[in-house]
XYZ file of C-alpha atoms in Angstrom:
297
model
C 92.429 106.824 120.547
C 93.609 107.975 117.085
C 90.089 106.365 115.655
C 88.280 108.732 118.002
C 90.299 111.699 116.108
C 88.923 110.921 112.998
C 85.015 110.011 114.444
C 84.085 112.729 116.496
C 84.009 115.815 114.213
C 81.733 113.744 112.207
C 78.792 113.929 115.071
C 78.061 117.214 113.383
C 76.354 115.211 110.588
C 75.123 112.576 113.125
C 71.340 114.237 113.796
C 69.807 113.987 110.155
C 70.994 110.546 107.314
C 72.227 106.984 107.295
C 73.997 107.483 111.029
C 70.033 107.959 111.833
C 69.162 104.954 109.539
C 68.410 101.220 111.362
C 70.545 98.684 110.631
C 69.221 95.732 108.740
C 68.072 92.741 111.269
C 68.159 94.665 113.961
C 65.033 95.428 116.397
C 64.619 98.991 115.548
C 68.234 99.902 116.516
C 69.924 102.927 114.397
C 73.134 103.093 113.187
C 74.069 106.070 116.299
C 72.889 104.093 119.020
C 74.701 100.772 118.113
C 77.922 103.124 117.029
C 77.959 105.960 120.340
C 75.287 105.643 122.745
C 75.557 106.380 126.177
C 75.520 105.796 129.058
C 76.631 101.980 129.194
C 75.538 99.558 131.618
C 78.909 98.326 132.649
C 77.375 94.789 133.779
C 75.636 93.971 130.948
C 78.813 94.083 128.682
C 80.552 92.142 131.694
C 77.563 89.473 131.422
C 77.387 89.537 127.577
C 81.348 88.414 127.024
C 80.982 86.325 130.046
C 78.361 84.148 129.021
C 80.046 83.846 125.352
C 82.644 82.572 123.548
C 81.968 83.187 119.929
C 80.734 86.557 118.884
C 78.746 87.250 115.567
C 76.318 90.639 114.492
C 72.988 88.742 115.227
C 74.189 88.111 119.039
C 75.368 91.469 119.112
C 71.927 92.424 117.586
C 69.995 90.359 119.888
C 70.791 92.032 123.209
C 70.129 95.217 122.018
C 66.456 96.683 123.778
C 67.421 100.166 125.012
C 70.418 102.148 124.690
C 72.571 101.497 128.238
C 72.078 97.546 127.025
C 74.154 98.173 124.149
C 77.430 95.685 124.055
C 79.028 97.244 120.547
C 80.479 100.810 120.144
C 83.029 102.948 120.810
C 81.816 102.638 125.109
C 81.689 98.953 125.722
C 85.343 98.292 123.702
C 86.698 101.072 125.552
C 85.150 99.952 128.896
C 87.372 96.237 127.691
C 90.137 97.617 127.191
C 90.593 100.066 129.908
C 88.220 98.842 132.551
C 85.845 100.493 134.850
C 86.438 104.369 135.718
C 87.265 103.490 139.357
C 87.799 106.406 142.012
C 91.157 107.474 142.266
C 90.744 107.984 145.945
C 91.133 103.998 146.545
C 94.074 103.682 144.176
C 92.899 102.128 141.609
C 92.823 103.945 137.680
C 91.338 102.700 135.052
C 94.110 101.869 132.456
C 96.380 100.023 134.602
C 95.074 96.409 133.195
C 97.721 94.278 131.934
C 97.720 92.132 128.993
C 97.620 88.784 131.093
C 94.222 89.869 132.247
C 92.430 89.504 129.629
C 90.442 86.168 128.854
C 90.246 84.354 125.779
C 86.370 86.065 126.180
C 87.565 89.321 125.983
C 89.889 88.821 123.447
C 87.901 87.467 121.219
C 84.874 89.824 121.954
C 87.718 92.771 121.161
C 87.941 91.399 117.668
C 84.486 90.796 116.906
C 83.248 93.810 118.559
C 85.810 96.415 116.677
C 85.643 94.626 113.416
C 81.569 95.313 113.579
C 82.142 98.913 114.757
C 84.367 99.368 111.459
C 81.458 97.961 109.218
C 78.837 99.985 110.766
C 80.907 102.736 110.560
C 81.758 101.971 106.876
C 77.759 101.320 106.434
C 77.296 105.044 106.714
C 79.773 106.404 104.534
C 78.623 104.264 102.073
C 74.779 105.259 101.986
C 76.114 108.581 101.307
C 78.049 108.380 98.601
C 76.233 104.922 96.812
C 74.817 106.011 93.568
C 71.140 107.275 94.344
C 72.329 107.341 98.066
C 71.769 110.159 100.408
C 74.358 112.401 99.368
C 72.185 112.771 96.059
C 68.735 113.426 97.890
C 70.647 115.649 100.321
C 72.240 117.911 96.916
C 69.046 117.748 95.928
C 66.707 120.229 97.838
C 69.301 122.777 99.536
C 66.656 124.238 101.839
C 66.190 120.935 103.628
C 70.154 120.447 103.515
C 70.704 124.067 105.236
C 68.445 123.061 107.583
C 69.837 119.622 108.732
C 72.634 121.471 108.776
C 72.143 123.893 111.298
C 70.147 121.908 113.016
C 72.753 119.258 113.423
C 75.172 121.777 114.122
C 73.018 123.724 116.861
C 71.892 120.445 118.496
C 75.768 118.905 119.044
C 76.460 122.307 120.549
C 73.487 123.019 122.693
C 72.403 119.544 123.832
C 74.923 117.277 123.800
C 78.440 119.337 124.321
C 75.887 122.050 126.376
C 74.157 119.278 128.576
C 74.603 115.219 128.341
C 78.364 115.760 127.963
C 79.071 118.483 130.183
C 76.391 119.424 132.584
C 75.217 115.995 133.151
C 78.569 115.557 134.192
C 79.265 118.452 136.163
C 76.245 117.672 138.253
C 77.369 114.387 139.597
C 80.851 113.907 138.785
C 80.978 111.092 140.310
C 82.474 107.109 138.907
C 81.735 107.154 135.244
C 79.961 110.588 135.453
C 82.270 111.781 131.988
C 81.598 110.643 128.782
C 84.919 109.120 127.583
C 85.510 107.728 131.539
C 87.301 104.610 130.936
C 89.723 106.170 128.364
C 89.950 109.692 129.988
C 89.316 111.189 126.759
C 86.275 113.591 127.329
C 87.999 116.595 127.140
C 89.708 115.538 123.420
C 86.510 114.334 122.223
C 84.630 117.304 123.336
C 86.715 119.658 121.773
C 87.025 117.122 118.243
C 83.192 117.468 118.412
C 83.172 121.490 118.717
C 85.705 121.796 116.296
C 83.680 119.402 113.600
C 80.605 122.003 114.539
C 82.667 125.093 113.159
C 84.210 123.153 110.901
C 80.882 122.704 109.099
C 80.043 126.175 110.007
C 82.884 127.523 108.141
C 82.944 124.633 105.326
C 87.023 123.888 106.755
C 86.604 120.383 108.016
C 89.243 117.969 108.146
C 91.207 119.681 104.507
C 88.263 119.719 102.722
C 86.954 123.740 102.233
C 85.021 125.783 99.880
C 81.623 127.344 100.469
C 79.975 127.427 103.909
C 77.206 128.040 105.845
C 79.226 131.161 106.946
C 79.272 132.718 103.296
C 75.244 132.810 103.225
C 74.673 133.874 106.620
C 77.119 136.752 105.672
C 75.646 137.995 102.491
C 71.770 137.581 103.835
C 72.588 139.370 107.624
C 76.709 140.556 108.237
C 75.498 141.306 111.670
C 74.622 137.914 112.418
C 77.523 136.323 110.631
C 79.786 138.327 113.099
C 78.182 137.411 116.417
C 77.993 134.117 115.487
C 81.857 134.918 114.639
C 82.208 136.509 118.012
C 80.771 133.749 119.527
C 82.763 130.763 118.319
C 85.740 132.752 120.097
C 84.105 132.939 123.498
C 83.373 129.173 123.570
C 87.088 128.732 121.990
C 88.155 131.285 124.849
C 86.732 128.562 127.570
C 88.003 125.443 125.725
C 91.111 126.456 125.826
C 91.551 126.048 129.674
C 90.092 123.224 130.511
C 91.097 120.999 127.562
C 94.648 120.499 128.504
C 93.175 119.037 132.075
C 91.368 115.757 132.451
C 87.441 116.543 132.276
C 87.130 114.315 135.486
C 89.303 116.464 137.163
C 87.689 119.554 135.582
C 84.335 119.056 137.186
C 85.086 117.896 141.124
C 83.219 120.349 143.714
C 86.961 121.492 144.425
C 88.455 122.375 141.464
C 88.792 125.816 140.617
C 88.151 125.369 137.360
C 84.498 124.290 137.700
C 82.548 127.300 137.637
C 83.727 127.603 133.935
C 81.671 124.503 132.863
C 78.723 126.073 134.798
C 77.111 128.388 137.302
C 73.786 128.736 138.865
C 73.685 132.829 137.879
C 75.413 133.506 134.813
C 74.085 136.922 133.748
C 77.229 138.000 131.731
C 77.079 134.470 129.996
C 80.996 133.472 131.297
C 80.807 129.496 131.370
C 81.059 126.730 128.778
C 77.448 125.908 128.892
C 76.067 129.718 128.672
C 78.092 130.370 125.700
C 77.144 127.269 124.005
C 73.319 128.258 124.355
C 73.647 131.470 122.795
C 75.788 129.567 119.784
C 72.353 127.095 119.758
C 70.739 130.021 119.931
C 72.003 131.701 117.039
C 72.158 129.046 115.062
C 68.290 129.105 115.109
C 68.495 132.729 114.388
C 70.756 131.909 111.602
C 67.693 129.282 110.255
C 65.678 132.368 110.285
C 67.627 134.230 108.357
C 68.323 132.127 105.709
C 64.440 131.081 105.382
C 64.475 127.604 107.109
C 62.778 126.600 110.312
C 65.660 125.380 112.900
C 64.878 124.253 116.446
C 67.912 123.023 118.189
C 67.173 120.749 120.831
């Protein structure tokens, strides 16, 4: 899981450039989708290593048609190597595979499947720092950058941690409801993905600093600058909790920690998911105040 420590703070840069790109060969499928997407149709990947024995990128390519029949990513080589997210009621936990069990199928799909997730990955970084690359057209007009920025920023917050990753969850936690089920990892990758949103807030992301987002909200409205401030602390205030638990365990219809993910009437905005809107929220109002149009989805 150490990979997944250096990946997720980087899905606040994932809703503008090359991670929104389509890879070469492919039938329309970007760089995200073949790298993250979710949810996974467990017997598709089952089928796909099954019925093969060699694996190269056009085969991984040519199964690709929507997102849940994707059979490379992080999902599908976690879903390998730790197996299905099976209910712990019948004694079973996903993890508990040992090395014997794996076929020559798997193994060999393991390779193939990381080694292209490391190119892909290596893809990106690349188209933004090749000469005449993205990173120069993105320098170049600072509106548009402050704008994929907070847009970026305010999306990862609102609509993914704010809905796919935790209320989807939350309202069906059932087998593979959580987004990192097979690994168990939803709550670390959740809070690597908040923490690469005020990371890029605040310029402070992963040792590299200097001027932010923060410093121009601040001189153009100080008001703003410290709700938005205020508000990074209330969503910090809630992470704290339920990160040290298991997310799975976080969001079952008896655990008393549930209501802090969501409830039906929240009118002094004390879950996850409330506080998380009003960041999104913000954000937009941030857009506003530095003269770009932001709409967070």
């Amino acid at each position: 899981m150490s990979a997944r420590e250096d990946y997720q703070p980087t899905e606040a840069f994932r809703f503008y450039g090359p991670i929104e790109e389509v890879i070469e060969g492919s039938q329309d499928l970007p760089y995200e989708v073949s790298i993250n997407a979710w949810p996974l149709d467990e017997a598709t990947v089952t089928g796909f290593i099954a019925s093969n024995s060699t694996f190269t990128e056009s085969l991984f390519l040519s199964e690709f048609n929507e997102d849940d029949n994707i059979t490379v990513g992080w999902h599908p080589i976690e879903f390998v190597l730790w197996g299905a997210d099976l209910d712990r009621t019948n004694g079973s936990i996903a993890g508990n595979k040992d090395i014997a069990d794996f076929t020559t199928n798997e193994f060999n799909y393991l390779v193939a499947a990381g080694d292209l997730l490391v190119e892909y990955l290596d893809d990106v970084a690349r188209r933004w720092t090749d000469e005449g690359g993205f990173g120069a057209t993105f320098v170049a007009d600072s509106d548009q950058a402050i704008e994929n920025i907070l847009l970026s920023i305010g999306t990862l917050a609102n609509a993914e941690l704010g809905g796919e990753r935790t209320l989807d969850p939350w309202n069906n936690p059932g087998e593979d409801a959580e987004h990192s089920c097979f690994s168990d990892n939803t709550n670390r990758d959740n809070a690597l993905n908040w923490a690469g949103i005020v990371g890029v807030y605040q310029g402070d992301l992963v040792g590299v600093s200097g001027a932010s987002v923060e410093d121009l909200i601040a001189q153009e409205d100080p008001e703003l600058a410290a709700r938005i401030t205020a508000q990074i602390a209330l969503v910090n205030e809630i992470l704290e909790v339920i990160n040290p638990l298991e997310f799975e365990d976080v969001i079952q219809f008896d655990s008393p920690n549930r209501s802090l993910i969501f409830q039906d009437v929240d009118p002094d905005e004390e879950t996850l998911i409330s506080r998380l809107t009003v960041f999104g929220n913000l954000i937009v109002e941030a857009g506003n105040a530095l003269g770009v149009n932001v709409t967070v989805n």
